[in-house]
Short mmCIF file of C-alpha atoms and ligand atoms in Angstrom, two decimals:
data_model
loop_
_atom_site.label_atom_id
_atom_site.label_comp_id
_atom_site.label_asym_id
_atom_site.label_seq_id
_atom_site.Cartn_x
_atom_site.Cartn_y
_atom_site.Cartn_z
CA MET H 1 -14.46 -25.21 80.32
CA GLU H 2 -16.67 -22.53 79.53
CA SER H 3 -18.57 -22.58 76.06
CA LYS H 4 -17.90 -19.49 74.20
CA GLY H 5 -20.77 -19.97 71.63
CA LYS H 6 -22.58 -22.70 69.68
CA ALA H 7 -22.37 -24.38 66.39
CA THR H 8 -25.27 -25.89 64.56
CA LEU H 9 -25.27 -28.91 62.37
CA THR H 10 -28.03 -29.59 59.94
CA TYR H 11 -28.58 -33.02 58.79
CA GLY H 12 -31.28 -35.53 57.30
CA ASP H 13 -34.47 -33.76 56.44
CA GLY H 14 -33.93 -30.49 58.10
CA LYS H 15 -33.06 -31.78 61.42
CA SER H 16 -30.67 -29.58 63.45
CA ILE H 17 -28.47 -29.99 66.67
CA GLU H 18 -26.12 -27.75 68.51
CA PHE H 19 -22.70 -28.21 69.75
CA PRO H 20 -20.80 -25.99 72.19
CA VAL H 21 -17.74 -24.40 70.80
CA PHE H 22 -14.71 -23.98 73.38
CA GLY H 23 -11.67 -21.63 72.76
CA GLY H 24 -8.07 -22.02 73.85
CA SER H 25 -5.83 -19.45 75.36
CA VAL H 26 -4.57 -19.04 71.73
CA GLY H 27 -5.56 -20.97 68.34
CA PRO H 28 -8.39 -22.23 66.74
CA ASP H 29 -11.64 -22.79 68.57
CA VAL H 30 -13.02 -26.32 68.89
CA ILE H 31 -16.51 -27.64 68.25
CA ASP H 32 -17.18 -30.29 71.23
CA ILE H 33 -18.70 -33.09 69.25
CA ARG H 34 -18.49 -35.68 71.93
CA THR H 35 -22.61 -36.17 72.03
CA LEU H 36 -22.72 -36.42 68.35
CA TYR H 37 -23.22 -40.11 67.97
CA GLY H 38 -25.67 -40.31 70.98
CA LYS H 39 -27.77 -37.51 69.50
CA THR H 40 -27.44 -38.54 65.86
CA GLY H 41 -26.27 -42.00 65.55
CA MET H 42 -23.56 -40.65 63.25
CA PHE H 43 -19.62 -40.59 63.57
CA THR H 44 -17.37 -37.66 62.12
CA TYR H 45 -14.64 -38.91 59.61
CA ASP H 46 -11.35 -37.33 59.63
CA PRO H 47 -8.69 -39.87 58.60
CA GLY H 48 -5.18 -38.42 59.53
CA PHE H 49 -6.75 -36.17 62.21
CA LEU H 50 -6.77 -33.21 59.98
CA SER H 51 -9.31 -31.47 61.66
CA THR H 52 -9.83 -33.11 65.13
CA ALA H 53 -8.39 -32.09 68.51
CA SER H 54 -7.66 -35.23 70.46
CA CYS H 55 -7.10 -33.74 73.73
CA GLN H 56 -6.89 -30.40 75.67
CA SER H 57 -3.01 -29.62 76.31
CA LYS H 58 -1.08 -26.62 78.16
CA ILE H 59 2.26 -27.69 77.02
CA THR H 60 3.23 -26.73 73.54
CA TYR H 61 1.47 -24.47 70.97
CA ILE H 62 2.57 -24.31 67.57
CA ASP H 63 1.10 -21.51 64.99
CA GLY H 64 1.86 -23.02 61.58
CA ASP H 65 1.21 -20.21 59.51
CA LYS H 66 3.40 -17.87 61.62
CA GLY H 67 6.04 -20.40 62.14
CA GLU H 68 5.86 -19.96 65.96
CA LEU H 69 6.63 -22.70 68.62
CA LEU H 70 6.17 -22.24 72.25
CA TYR H 71 6.88 -24.57 75.23
CA ARG H 72 4.62 -23.45 78.16
CA GLY H 73 4.35 -20.13 76.45
CA TYR H 74 8.03 -19.58 75.98
CA PRO H 75 9.32 -19.18 72.17
CA ILE H 76 11.53 -21.83 71.18
CA GLU H 77 14.19 -19.22 70.07
CA GLN H 78 14.51 -17.70 73.60
CA LEU H 79 14.68 -21.26 75.13
CA ALA H 80 17.36 -22.48 72.64
CA ALA H 81 19.47 -19.25 73.52
CA ASN H 82 19.09 -18.92 77.36
CA CYS H 83 18.33 -22.26 78.63
CA ASP H 84 19.91 -25.76 78.70
CA PHE H 85 18.23 -28.99 77.80
CA LEU H 86 17.41 -29.82 81.55
CA GLU H 87 15.63 -26.46 82.31
CA THR H 88 13.76 -27.13 79.29
CA CYS H 89 12.78 -30.54 80.60
CA HIS H 90 11.81 -29.24 83.97
CA LEU H 91 9.77 -26.47 82.09
CA LEU H 92 7.82 -29.07 79.89
CA LEU H 93 7.42 -31.59 82.86
CA TYR H 94 6.39 -29.17 85.80
CA GLY H 95 5.11 -26.06 83.70
CA GLU H 96 7.74 -23.40 84.96
CA LEU H 97 11.31 -22.73 84.22
CA PRO H 98 13.38 -23.72 87.50
CA ASN H 99 14.95 -21.06 89.60
CA LYS H 100 18.71 -21.83 90.45
CA ALA H 101 17.57 -23.98 93.69
CA GLN H 102 15.11 -25.81 91.74
CA ASN H 103 17.35 -26.32 88.76
CA ALA H 104 20.30 -27.77 91.18
CA ASP H 105 17.80 -30.18 92.66
CA PHE H 106 16.30 -31.46 89.44
CA VAL H 107 19.84 -31.95 87.76
CA ASP H 108 20.69 -33.97 90.85
CA ARG H 109 17.61 -36.09 90.58
CA VAL H 110 18.05 -36.88 86.89
CA THR H 111 21.72 -37.59 87.29
CA HIS H 112 21.14 -39.99 90.00
CA HIS H 113 19.23 -41.98 87.60
CA THR H 114 21.47 -42.40 84.60
CA MET H 115 23.02 -45.81 85.34
CA VAL H 116 20.86 -48.60 84.06
CA SER H 117 20.57 -52.10 85.48
CA GLU H 118 23.27 -54.20 84.73
CA GLN H 119 21.35 -57.02 83.34
CA MET H 120 20.17 -54.57 80.63
CA GLN H 121 23.60 -55.59 79.04
CA PHE H 122 22.51 -59.24 78.71
CA PHE H 123 19.18 -58.32 77.43
CA LEU H 124 20.98 -56.08 74.65
CA ARG H 125 23.21 -59.01 73.93
CA GLY H 126 20.05 -60.87 72.54
CA PHE H 127 20.19 -58.45 69.52
CA ARG H 128 21.92 -59.09 66.26
CA ARG H 129 24.90 -56.81 66.06
CA ASP H 130 23.69 -55.33 62.92
CA ALA H 131 20.22 -54.58 64.00
CA HIS H 132 19.11 -51.17 63.46
CA PRO H 133 19.54 -48.87 66.69
CA MET H 134 16.03 -47.96 66.67
CA ALA H 135 14.85 -51.87 66.89
CA VAL H 136 17.12 -52.10 69.61
CA LEU H 137 16.26 -48.96 71.27
CA THR H 138 12.58 -49.85 71.08
CA GLY H 139 12.91 -53.14 72.91
CA LEU H 140 15.21 -51.49 75.54
CA VAL H 141 12.90 -48.95 76.39
CA GLY H 142 9.77 -51.41 76.71
CA ALA H 143 12.27 -53.64 78.66
CA MET H 144 12.44 -50.98 81.24
CA SER H 145 9.23 -51.94 82.66
CA ALA H 146 10.79 -55.27 83.68
CA PHE H 147 13.50 -53.61 85.41
CA TYR H 148 11.88 -50.78 87.02
CA HIS H 149 8.50 -52.08 88.19
CA ASP H 150 8.71 -50.60 91.84
CA SER H 151 7.39 -47.49 90.15
CA LEU H 152 4.54 -48.60 87.94
CA ASP H 153 1.52 -47.39 89.61
CA ILE H 154 0.20 -44.80 87.15
CA ASN H 155 -2.39 -43.59 89.74
CA ASN H 156 0.22 -42.62 92.14
CA PRO H 157 1.86 -39.18 91.35
CA GLN H 158 5.14 -40.02 92.94
CA ASP H 159 5.68 -43.20 90.89
CA ARG H 160 4.69 -41.25 87.74
CA ASP H 161 7.36 -38.54 88.59
CA ILE H 162 10.14 -41.23 89.28
CA SER H 163 9.23 -43.00 85.90
CA ALA H 164 9.58 -39.69 84.19
CA LEU H 165 12.92 -39.02 85.65
CA ARG H 166 14.23 -42.52 84.89
CA LEU H 167 13.19 -42.22 81.48
CA ILE H 168 14.82 -38.95 80.96
CA ALA H 169 18.18 -39.88 82.81
CA LYS H 170 18.47 -43.41 81.15
CA MET H 171 17.60 -42.72 77.53
CA PRO H 172 21.06 -41.28 76.87
CA THR H 173 22.62 -44.44 78.54
CA LEU H 174 20.30 -46.58 76.32
CA VAL H 175 20.87 -44.84 73.13
CA ALA H 176 24.73 -44.88 73.78
CA MET H 177 24.56 -48.50 74.68
CA SER H 178 22.96 -49.39 71.45
CA TYR H 179 25.54 -47.35 69.78
CA LYS H 180 28.52 -49.28 71.46
CA TYR H 181 26.89 -52.68 70.86
CA SER H 182 26.71 -51.99 67.25
CA LEU H 183 30.27 -51.31 66.92
CA GLY H 184 31.37 -54.07 69.26
CA GLN H 185 32.83 -51.81 71.82
CA PRO H 186 32.57 -51.84 75.53
CA TYR H 187 29.75 -49.68 76.97
CA ILE H 188 30.94 -46.55 78.71
CA TYR H 189 29.06 -45.92 82.15
CA PRO H 190 27.80 -42.43 83.00
CA ARG H 191 29.55 -39.82 84.76
CA ASN H 192 27.86 -37.61 86.91
CA ASP H 193 30.28 -35.00 87.20
CA LEU H 194 29.43 -33.99 83.54
CA SER H 195 26.44 -32.15 82.20
CA TYR H 196 23.49 -34.27 80.86
CA THR H 197 24.72 -33.70 77.17
CA ALA H 198 28.16 -33.79 77.77
CA ASN H 199 27.93 -37.18 79.59
CA PHE H 200 25.96 -38.41 76.65
CA MET H 201 28.84 -37.53 74.31
CA ARG H 202 31.15 -39.13 76.49
CA MET H 203 29.10 -42.50 76.60
CA MET H 204 28.89 -42.37 72.88
CA PHE H 205 32.49 -41.53 71.99
CA ALA H 206 34.87 -42.58 74.90
CA THR H 207 36.71 -45.83 75.07
CA PRO H 208 38.06 -47.71 78.19
CA CYS H 209 41.48 -47.03 76.72
CA GLU H 210 41.18 -43.33 75.64
CA GLU H 211 39.40 -40.56 77.55
CA TYR H 212 37.07 -38.21 75.70
CA LYS H 213 37.10 -34.41 76.32
CA PRO H 214 33.92 -32.94 75.46
CA ASN H 215 34.20 -29.85 73.25
CA GLU H 216 31.94 -27.26 74.82
CA VAL H 217 30.77 -25.90 71.46
CA LEU H 218 29.52 -29.29 70.34
CA VAL H 219 28.11 -30.14 73.57
CA ARG H 220 26.14 -26.81 73.34
CA ALA H 221 24.93 -27.67 69.74
CA LEU H 222 23.79 -31.16 70.69
CA ASP H 223 22.02 -29.64 73.68
CA ARG H 224 20.28 -27.23 71.48
CA ILE H 225 19.31 -30.22 69.23
CA PHE H 226 17.90 -31.84 72.24
CA ILE H 227 15.81 -28.46 73.27
CA LEU H 228 14.45 -28.01 69.70
CA HIS H 229 13.23 -31.79 69.59
CA ALA H 230 11.88 -31.99 73.17
CA ASP H 231 8.13 -31.49 72.24
CA HIS H 232 5.81 -30.87 69.45
CA GLU H 233 2.35 -31.02 70.57
CA GLN H 234 0.21 -34.00 69.31
CA ASN H 235 2.54 -35.27 66.36
CA ALA H 236 2.16 -39.05 65.48
CA SER H 237 4.50 -40.50 68.17
CA THR H 238 3.10 -38.24 71.00
CA SER H 239 -0.48 -39.24 69.97
CA THR H 240 0.80 -43.00 69.91
CA VAL H 241 2.01 -42.54 73.41
CA ARG H 242 -1.24 -40.86 74.61
CA LEU H 243 -3.17 -43.51 72.81
CA CYS H 244 -0.99 -46.39 74.27
CA GLY H 245 -0.85 -45.13 77.65
CA SER H 246 -4.73 -44.40 77.66
CA SER H 247 -5.21 -48.01 78.31
CA GLY H 248 -3.50 -47.68 81.52
CA THR H 249 -0.30 -49.43 80.65
CA ASN H 250 3.01 -48.38 82.35
CA PRO H 251 4.77 -45.49 81.09
CA PHE H 252 7.83 -47.43 79.74
CA ALA H 253 5.62 -49.29 77.46
CA ALA H 254 3.80 -46.12 76.18
CA ILE H 255 7.23 -44.65 75.43
CA ALA H 256 8.46 -47.78 73.77
CA ALA H 257 5.35 -47.36 71.63
CA GLY H 258 6.19 -43.70 70.88
CA VAL H 259 9.86 -44.73 69.82
CA ALA H 260 8.63 -47.38 67.47
CA CYS H 261 6.32 -44.59 65.99
CA LEU H 262 9.04 -42.11 65.70
CA TRP H 263 11.00 -44.51 63.76
CA GLY H 264 9.03 -43.87 60.34
CA PRO H 265 10.43 -41.83 57.55
CA ALA H 266 7.61 -39.44 57.58
CA HIS H 267 8.39 -38.59 61.17
CA GLY H 268 11.88 -38.80 63.19
CA GLY H 269 13.20 -41.08 60.37
CA ALA H 270 13.15 -38.00 58.24
CA ASN H 271 16.58 -36.72 59.33
CA GLU H 272 18.24 -39.88 58.58
CA ALA H 273 16.36 -40.07 55.27
CA CYS H 274 17.38 -36.47 54.51
CA LEU H 275 20.92 -37.29 55.08
CA ASN H 276 20.81 -40.15 52.77
CA MET H 277 19.27 -37.96 49.94
CA LEU H 278 21.67 -35.44 50.28
CA GLN H 279 24.64 -37.92 49.99
CA ASP H 280 22.92 -39.84 46.94
CA ILE H 281 22.63 -36.46 45.04
CA GLN H 282 26.28 -35.73 45.86
CA ALA H 283 27.29 -39.10 44.74
CA GLN H 284 25.45 -38.46 41.58
CA GLY H 285 27.12 -35.14 40.80
CA GLY H 286 26.01 -32.82 43.48
CA VAL H 287 24.68 -29.13 42.59
CA ALA H 288 24.61 -30.01 39.01
CA LYS H 289 22.03 -32.55 39.54
CA LEU H 290 19.79 -30.64 41.81
CA GLY H 291 17.47 -29.51 38.58
CA GLU H 292 16.97 -33.40 37.84
CA PHE H 293 16.23 -34.41 41.66
CA VAL H 294 13.72 -31.57 42.00
CA ALA H 295 12.08 -32.56 38.80
CA LYS H 296 11.71 -36.15 40.22
CA VAL H 297 10.29 -34.72 43.40
CA LYS H 298 7.69 -32.65 41.41
CA ASP H 299 6.70 -35.86 39.39
CA PRO H 300 3.64 -37.34 41.17
CA ASN H 301 4.32 -40.94 39.84
CA SER H 302 8.01 -40.98 40.98
CA GLY H 303 7.11 -41.52 44.87
CA VAL H 304 10.23 -39.42 45.80
CA ARG H 305 9.77 -36.56 48.33
CA LEU H 306 12.21 -33.77 49.33
CA MET H 307 12.96 -35.17 52.64
CA GLY H 308 13.19 -32.47 55.55
CA PHE H 309 10.67 -30.55 53.63
CA GLY H 310 7.02 -30.01 54.51
CA HIS H 311 5.03 -30.23 57.47
CA ARG H 312 1.36 -31.19 58.48
CA VAL H 313 1.32 -28.02 60.76
CA TYR H 314 4.06 -25.64 59.60
CA LYS H 315 2.86 -23.77 56.35
CA ASN H 316 5.79 -21.44 56.82
CA TYR H 317 9.55 -21.78 57.68
CA ASP H 318 9.66 -24.30 60.62
CA PRO H 319 11.37 -22.18 63.70
CA ARG H 320 13.40 -24.86 64.55
CA ALA H 321 14.89 -25.24 61.11
CA LYS H 322 16.01 -21.78 61.43
CA LEU H 323 17.83 -22.40 64.66
CA MET H 324 19.41 -25.67 63.23
CA ARG H 325 20.86 -23.92 60.31
CA GLU H 326 22.33 -21.64 62.81
CA THR H 327 23.78 -24.25 64.85
CA CYS H 328 25.14 -26.07 61.68
CA TYR H 329 27.17 -22.75 60.84
CA GLU H 330 28.43 -22.96 64.60
CA VAL H 331 29.39 -26.67 64.51
CA LEU H 332 30.83 -26.58 61.02
CA ASN H 333 33.05 -23.22 61.88
CA ALA H 334 34.22 -24.93 65.26
CA LEU H 335 35.28 -28.14 63.45
CA GLY H 336 36.89 -26.16 60.62
CA LEU H 337 34.22 -27.64 58.08
CA GLU H 338 33.01 -24.52 56.97
CA ASN H 339 33.41 -25.80 53.16
CA ASP H 340 31.44 -29.06 53.94
CA PRO H 341 30.23 -30.08 50.62
CA LEU H 342 26.73 -31.61 52.08
CA PHE H 343 25.89 -28.46 53.75
CA LYS H 344 26.48 -26.37 50.50
CA LEU H 345 24.50 -28.89 48.77
CA SER H 346 21.72 -28.44 51.29
CA MET H 347 21.78 -24.61 51.12
CA ALA H 348 21.50 -24.89 47.23
CA LEU H 349 18.67 -27.41 47.52
CA GLU H 350 16.75 -25.11 49.92
CA LYS H 351 17.11 -22.06 47.67
CA VAL H 352 15.99 -24.02 44.60
CA ALA H 353 12.95 -25.48 46.28
CA LEU H 354 12.12 -22.10 48.08
CA GLU H 355 11.98 -20.50 44.68
CA ASP H 356 9.90 -23.18 42.82
CA ASP H 357 6.45 -22.82 42.16
CA TYR H 358 5.69 -26.47 43.33
CA PHE H 359 6.95 -25.77 46.77
CA VAL H 360 5.60 -22.27 47.15
CA LYS H 361 2.18 -23.10 46.09
CA ARG H 362 2.19 -26.37 48.52
CA LYS H 363 3.90 -24.00 51.32
CA LEU H 364 6.61 -26.42 51.92
CA TYR H 365 9.42 -25.17 53.73
CA PRO H 366 12.33 -26.89 55.48
CA ASN H 367 11.57 -28.67 58.91
CA VAL H 368 13.76 -29.17 61.62
CA ASP H 369 15.09 -32.50 60.00
CA TYR H 370 16.64 -30.69 57.01
CA TYR H 371 19.57 -29.50 58.89
CA SER H 372 20.02 -31.52 61.78
CA GLY H 373 21.47 -34.37 60.12
CA ILE H 374 24.36 -32.57 58.93
CA VAL H 375 24.93 -31.21 62.57
CA GLN H 376 24.88 -34.57 63.77
CA LYS H 377 26.97 -36.10 61.14
CA ALA H 378 29.55 -33.32 61.90
CA LEU H 379 29.31 -34.30 65.66
CA GLY H 380 30.43 -37.81 64.88
CA ILE H 381 26.99 -39.30 65.05
CA PRO H 382 26.40 -41.89 62.32
CA VAL H 383 23.24 -41.48 60.32
CA SER H 384 21.74 -44.81 61.74
CA MET H 385 21.62 -43.24 65.35
CA PHE H 386 19.83 -39.97 64.11
CA THR H 387 16.36 -41.08 65.18
CA GLY H 388 17.69 -42.69 68.41
CA ILE H 389 19.06 -39.07 69.36
CA PHE H 390 15.40 -37.63 68.33
CA SER H 391 13.80 -40.10 70.75
CA LEU H 392 16.16 -39.43 73.45
CA ALA H 393 15.27 -35.69 73.24
CA ARG H 394 11.51 -36.53 72.53
CA THR H 395 11.17 -38.44 75.50
CA VAL H 396 10.51 -35.62 77.88
CA GLY H 397 7.68 -34.40 75.47
CA TRP H 398 6.06 -37.73 75.50
CA ILE H 399 6.45 -38.54 79.50
CA ALA H 400 5.19 -34.77 79.96
CA GLN H 401 2.15 -35.36 77.57
CA TRP H 402 1.59 -38.89 79.35
CA GLN H 403 1.47 -37.12 82.65
CA GLU H 404 -0.94 -34.71 81.57
CA MET H 405 -3.19 -36.92 80.15
CA ILE H 406 -3.16 -39.13 83.15
CA SER H 407 -3.92 -36.37 85.36
CA ASP H 408 -6.80 -34.90 83.23
CA PRO H 409 -10.25 -35.56 84.67
CA GLU H 410 -11.57 -36.08 81.21
CA TYR H 411 -9.06 -38.72 80.40
CA LYS H 412 -10.73 -41.75 78.90
CA ILE H 413 -9.20 -44.98 76.82
CA GLY H 414 -8.81 -43.73 73.26
CA ARG H 415 -11.09 -45.46 71.04
CA PRO H 416 -11.41 -44.00 67.42
CA ARG H 417 -14.42 -44.98 65.39
CA GLN H 418 -14.83 -46.02 61.66
CA LEU H 419 -16.62 -45.82 58.45
CA PHE H 420 -17.15 -49.56 57.60
CA ASN H 421 -17.32 -50.31 54.06
CA GLY H 422 -16.47 -54.02 54.18
CA SER H 423 -18.66 -56.90 53.31
CA THR H 424 -21.91 -57.30 55.28
CA THR H 425 -22.98 -60.23 57.03
CA ARG H 426 -22.42 -63.66 55.10
CA GLN H 427 -22.68 -67.30 55.82
CA VAL H 428 -19.37 -69.57 56.14
CA LYS H 429 -19.56 -72.43 53.53
CA PRO H 430 -17.84 -75.68 54.11
CA ILE H 431 -14.21 -75.58 52.65
CA ASP H 432 -14.91 -77.79 49.55
CA LYS H 433 -17.84 -75.48 48.42
CA ARG H 434 -15.97 -72.04 48.61
N1 LIG R 1 8.27 -33.35 49.14
C1 LIG R 1 7.52 -33.11 47.94
N2 LIG R 1 6.28 -32.91 47.94
C2 LIG R 1 5.77 -32.98 49.19
C3 LIG R 1 6.41 -32.93 50.28
C4 LIG R 1 7.75 -33.23 49.96
N3 LIG R 1 8.53 -33.29 51.28
N4 LIG R 1 5.62 -32.88 51.47
C5 LIG R 1 4.43 -32.79 50.90
N5 LIG R 1 4.42 -32.75 49.47
C6 LIG R 1 3.16 -32.57 48.58
C7 LIG R 1 2.53 -33.73 48.72
O1 LIG R 1 2.84 -34.59 47.32
C8 LIG R 1 1.08 -33.34 48.25
O2 LIG R 1 1.02 -32.54 46.91
P1 LIG R 1 -0.40 -32.80 46.09
O3 LIG R 1 -1.30 -31.93 47.01
O4 LIG R 1 -0.11 -32.53 44.82
O5 LIG R 1 -0.73 -34.27 46.35
C9 LIG R 1 0.98 -31.74 49.19
O6 LIG R 1 2.38 -31.72 49.31
C10 LIG R 1 0.55 -32.06 50.54
O7 LIG R 1 1.37 -33.19 51.38
P2 LIG R 1 0.81 -34.13 52.26
O8 LIG R 1 1.60 -35.58 52.24
O9 LIG R 1 -0.73 -34.17 52.04
O10 LIG R 1 0.87 -33.28 53.48
P3 LIG R 1 1.02 -34.05 55.16
O11 LIG R 1 0.67 -32.91 56.10
O12 LIG R 1 0.12 -35.24 54.92
O13 LIG R 1 2.49 -34.52 55.25
C11 LIG R 1 4.70 -34.60 55.95
C12 LIG R 1 3.49 -33.85 56.17
C13 LIG R 1 5.84 -34.00 56.75
C14 LIG R 1 4.46 -36.03 56.14
C15 LIG R 1 5.26 -34.45 54.53
O14 LIG R 1 5.53 -33.18 54.11
C16 LIG R 1 6.48 -35.23 54.23
O15 LIG R 1 6.48 -36.44 53.84
N6 LIG R 1 7.71 -34.39 54.35
C17 LIG R 1 9.14 -35.33 54.19
C18 LIG R 1 9.30 -35.98 55.37
C19 LIG R 1 9.70 -35.17 56.53
O16 LIG R 1 10.67 -34.28 56.25
N7 LIG R 1 9.30 -35.39 57.50
C20 LIG R 1 9.64 -34.71 58.96
C21 LIG R 1 8.51 -33.84 59.40
S1 LIG R 1 9.20 -32.79 60.52
C22 LIG R 1 9.77 -33.73 61.91
C23 LIG R 1 8.76 -34.27 62.79
O17 LIG R 1 7.80 -33.53 63.37
O18 LIG R 1 8.52 -35.54 62.81
#
């Protein structure tokens, strides 16, 4: 990296120090403060990483003010219109969209890793049947390192590639297994003559006594959901994967950490929370109750948020939410559900919020999770599986970011510092004197 200027910090009684400033290909410049502690004995303080770039990356770029999302330079709108999920995976992993031959080869390599070890079933049986699928999935993904340890040398690029393919290929199988287990139905083995997404839908919805014929409009809609969720630069779960992987642990363990982080309602759990919110409002009277609900959201003491709204980076309409709303129309039309009351309610709520000063002032717009729950529900996916679907789609982003970190010559174990304001040294007293 070549420095494009300097930033000067003045501190103490008139001391000053200079730091190099680096520019990316697009987006804000960064001040390289790696020498700050060595030179001044001070740390920076930035809880929540509001102003801190934790790494360099070439994978995904977001312009939150413009509402722009690029994977390897390609606008998400173009990828969603012209590519399928596996082409997008190739792009994120290897940096380029595949040509026909590369695509055929990649699809073949992914497809031939879709089965999981039969012993995974015994592991799965250890879970309570009513366990949340995300609890099960965190365990299953972590357990992959116990099953696929022939490719765990993180310094070997071929091992890293096989682990990446295994994760992308086996996630649909594991997500579908966790669903079937919750229902008490037999697992459905993958079928390699189907597309990635059609195969997943079949594993979710077929039974041994009844074949499932994937509906192309619905397959395309789910494939689009996968594309829209595939990566989102240094969000909480991706940063978790990077931090966990920075210790040199194996990729399955690092991705399991990402799945665990994604589960939270402020992150991947938001689509589940959003659908629950809409269902609650509907149960309490629907559109007529929107004013009351929005008033609660605006009350700082209520602890109620409008789920599916707001984003740390987007201060404009999340471009994924626009595409998701289109997909929502397509799916509901294909299923003859144009008058779906939850969809109507969500559009009415969106309108109320976008015209309300509270949301306007804070630049709170719908994010990807606002409509994705309605689409998934229409596809027949139960609410408790929503975050599992998000994990499936985000796996490629996590593994691409992990690969990028391991191959980065500047890669170091992640180790944040702290501002300590607890007790200073004190002496332990015997228990009868405390
Ligand atoms: N409803 C009501 N008020 C909100 C909301 C919301 N959804 N989001 C932010 N605010 C308010 C917040 O109360 C604060 O107001 P004030 O300045 O008066 O204290 C202000 O807006 C700034 O909020 P913040 O919590 O400081 O913002 P953040 O960047 O830390 O949080 C967020 C981002 C996504 C966690 C938050 O907007 C949120 O909780 N949204 C709802 C959950 C959600 O939809 N999450 C999915 C994110 S997109 C999918 C993904 O990438 O995982």
